[in-house]
Amino acid sequence: MSPVATAARPTQRTVSYHNLHPGQQAVLASTAKIILMLAGTGGGKALALDTPILTTAGWREMGDLQVGDRVFDERGVPCRVVYTSPTFLDHRCYRVRFSDGTDVVADEGHEWYAWDHSARRASRRAANPLSRPRVVTTPDLRPQNGRRWSIQVAGPLQYVSRHFTVDPYVLGAWLGDGSSRTAAITIGDEDAPQMIKNLISAGCPVGAEYQRQGNCATYSLGVVGKERDEQSGQYRANGSLCTSLKTLEVWGNKHIPLHYQRTHEWQRMALLQGLMDTDGHVAKDGGCEYVSTNKRLAEDVEVLVRGLGIKATLRTSPCAGSRSGEKHRLVFRTDKTVFRLPRKSLTQALAPYRAQVNEMRYVEAVEPVDSVPTRCIAVDSPSHLFLCTQALIPTHNTKFGPIWCLEQHRKFPDQHGMIVAPHTVLEDTTQDLFLQLMDRKLHLGQWVNKQSRTWQWHGSEAKVFFCSSDTPESLEGKHAGWIWMDEFGQKQFPEEAWIAIKRRVGFHEASVLGTTTPYILHWILDLWDDAAINRYFSVPDMDKRATAIAAWEAGEPMDWGWLQETVQEKPDGDEDIEVIRFASIANPKYPLKSFERARKTETDWQFRMFYLAEQARSAGLIYGEVLDAIYVDELPDDAHGDAKAGRAAWSRYAGLDFGYDNPTHVLFGALSPKSAGDVLYLYDEYVRRKVSDMENARAAHQREVRRAWGDSTAPTAIATYRKFGWDIAKAGRHEVRAGISEVIGRAKEGRLKIVRGACPVLDRQILTYVWDEKRPDTPVKKEDHGPDALRYLVHGLRRGQRKRQKGPIWLWNRDVM
């Protein structure tokens, strides 16, 4: 293990970046102040569906894991599955074979935390204690020129201790040399005094010798004697070892009970010591082995040993001499004390031990195999590593953004940095991936205030602030020399967050990187359209791509000639903004079959947006023909006037779509006087899920509306709102298509406007609001609550339902979730 980093360590060091394609390299090379990296949907870093994964509830296959399941990280500590991908088909797959006989099937994009020859050699030098493993993909693991990659053996699995009726050491000794259907054990004379002492110390009485064969004797174990039930006359349980072994279901069926495999490390070690003191051996060179003719028991011991953080190999061979059948030898080397018998433990202790050999699994081969269905998961472990296969091999995923952050720190070592992402993304992915590279791999810094999400580089006053875009106000008061906006295309990354970021970077003229799959949010489109340079990396010749990838997989350097760069310059564009886009298949690891399947199965606009990283809009978009005309930057100045001030009063109205499991969505509109065109401006929205009508109605706060209209099919909800002072009416029964026509008609007449950025949930839903292909008169019933509220509001106004209430209705301030 490398020493823990200290503040005195330098922040500048050589780090090589593997497998960055030209699109990613262009991002690192860009001199623009604002870089938008818009990437098509990438391939999953996946394992075969039948890959065994150990959970706290036992073994499960990769394809069966669900969010919330608890697996183990490379330290042996339980961690939670926070994401499971869809099943991937037609990915290029490989079988990775390790030196201990383990193999695992993974796709070509799967990433491994591995050591190469030079890193292992450098780590042995006192002058260079910082050499670390690095992230490589499956094809990169191929041995080259006799030099192999290796992966560190995982730490002992962490479980809580348990209470057992049979002490683990006693059970291990009985499983090794005990009689299968008798509470007795056979011990060689050489070890008998110490073995009897060990068993008694473990709470198991040892009776007198009652049978002898050569230099071995058999001894009874535990409480002796039988008790009969007075009524039935049958023998009953009396706390004897015999009774306990039957309760454990090992009587006549030797194996390790499951709960003995899932207990504290010291208890599992005691179990192993009992097994090794009886059926185990140690050579002068320190090689340990456990031998048994019981296959199930041998496999159980293999699981036990690996769960203790020890690399082990199980080998099967015919029994020697006249004995028929097979014997199973589990061989391993460790510096952990796996014996209690002094003669064996002393031999083990005196033997030389090479940690770099014995605590590594070496990659023997990486062989292409037929494609199999694969899947990936994300976990909340600090390292983002989790254990796969019965050999418990650590494996993991990573991301591009932290690499850019490291480059910015190299350029501006004294500048603070800021990383902003939607809260759930920040918690589950972004923060951990940054720390995985900077903290746990390169040891470049540490937390200075974890509660406020503040991290500091070693040897510098520069800090990194982790911030949630869900609360733009949290960005105030922080200045930064560089900012990474991760997944800034998601709805939880509102324009207000971007505005706050611009204010923060202004002082330092900082650099900003935004990474996301393209989404058509209006403030992103504005940046996209304002850029002076737009670079796009595409693949015009699929055959040329396939040839280059085949050569690369055979060990040749990648020839990127198949990736075509197109540069569009906008003379009047903003020179501080550069857009860099690339299609999914710009990544050589992205499967061509998956790309072509998406072309056939996705709608044209979805394929263009999510796989080609192009601006696209659905051909079936219901409000597509008026979308460009309805957005304005702000409410007119006189919208805030009133009659008392000598200006024509604007009336405020609301449309409501009720919900609970689905959200309640309220749209607020300001209607100009007829003299000003009778224009409805949507200036705010309220969205709440899992909140009752009564709670929503009670949440009235400083917002006056003249009248509101709600879904006519929800009379109970309307009645509840009325009890809390709302002047709310049914929107009236109308066909959905007719209501949509009313909205389009008002928009075409210039009498419907939406204040840009004021209703982000409505904005997003309008861009996915399409007709159902199977029912042409009906929109797709998905994310349609905002458009429904809009219909109710426009229809209510058309019907002239403008009855003035005696007093104002007070509604809440803007509160979008």
CSV table of N, CA and C in Angstrom, one decimal, residues 697 705-708 718-729 805 807-810:
chain,number,residue,atom,x,y,z
A,697,ALA,N,-53.3,23.6,-1.5
A,697,ALA,CA,-54.3,24.7,-1.3
A,697,ALA,C,-53.9,25.7,-0.2
A,705,VAL,N,-54.2,36.0,-7.8
A,705,VAL,CA,-54.7,35.7,-9.1
A,705,VAL,C,-56.2,36.0,-9.1
A,706,ARG,N,-56.7,36.3,-10.2
A,706,ARG,CA,-58.1,36.7,-10.3
A,706,ARG,C,-59.0,35.5,-10.4
A,707,ARG,N,-58.6,34.5,-11.1
A,707,ARG,CA,-59.4,33.3,-11.2
A,707,ARG,C,-58.5,32.1,-11.7
A,708,ALA,N,-58.9,30.9,-11.4
A,708,ALA,CA,-58.2,29.7,-11.8
A,708,ALA,C,-59.1,28.7,-12.4
A,718,ILE,N,-61.2,20.3,-6.8
A,718,ILE,CA,-61.7,21.7,-7.0
A,718,ILE,C,-62.4,22.1,-5.7
A,719,ALA,N,-63.2,21.2,-5.2
A,719,ALA,CA,-63.9,21.6,-3.9
A,719,ALA,C,-63.0,21.8,-2.8
A,720,THR,N,-61.9,21.0,-2.7
A,720,THR,CA,-60.9,21.3,-1.6
A,720,THR,C,-60.2,22.6,-1.8
A,721,TYR,N,-59.9,23.0,-3.0
A,721,TYR,CA,-59.2,24.3,-3.2
A,721,TYR,C,-60.2,25.4,-2.8
A,722,ARG,N,-61.5,25.3,-3.2
A,722,ARG,CA,-62.4,26.3,-2.9
A,722,ARG,C,-62.6,26.5,-1.4
A,723,LYS,N,-62.4,25.5,-0.6
A,723,LYS,CA,-62.5,25.6,0.9
A,723,LYS,C,-61.4,26.5,1.4
A,724,PHE,N,-60.3,26.6,0.7
A,724,PHE,CA,-59.2,27.4,1.1
A,724,PHE,C,-59.2,28.8,0.4
A,725,GLY,N,-60.4,29.2,-0.1
A,725,GLY,CA,-60.5,30.6,-0.6
A,725,GLY,C,-60.2,30.7,-2.1
A,726,TRP,N,-60.0,29.7,-2.8
A,726,TRP,CA,-59.7,29.8,-4.2
A,726,TRP,C,-61.0,30.1,-5.0
A,727,ASP,N,-60.9,31.0,-6.0
A,727,ASP,CA,-62.0,31.1,-6.9
A,727,ASP,C,-61.6,30.3,-8.1
A,728,ILE,N,-61.9,29.0,-8.0
A,728,ILE,CA,-61.5,28.1,-9.1
A,728,ILE,C,-62.7,27.4,-9.7
A,729,ALA,N,-62.7,27.2,-11.0
A,729,ALA,CA,-63.8,26.6,-11.7
A,729,ALA,C,-63.3,25.4,-12.5
A,805,GLN,N,-63.4,37.8,-8.1
A,805,GLN,CA,-63.7,37.3,-6.7
A,805,GLN,C,-63.7,38.6,-5.8
A,807,GLY,N,-62.4,39.1,-2.9
A,807,GLY,CA,-61.1,39.3,-2.4
A,807,GLY,C,-60.1,38.6,-3.2
A,808,PRO,N,-58.8,39.0,-3.0
A,808,PRO,CA,-57.8,38.3,-3.8
A,808,PRO,C,-57.5,36.9,-3.3
A,809,ILE,N,-57.0,36.1,-4.2
A,809,ILE,CA,-56.5,34.8,-3.9
A,809,ILE,C,-55.0,34.9,-3.7
A,810,TRP,N,-54.5,34.4,-2.6
A,810,TRP,CA,-53.1,34.5,-2.3
A,810,TRP,C,-52.4,33.1,-2.6
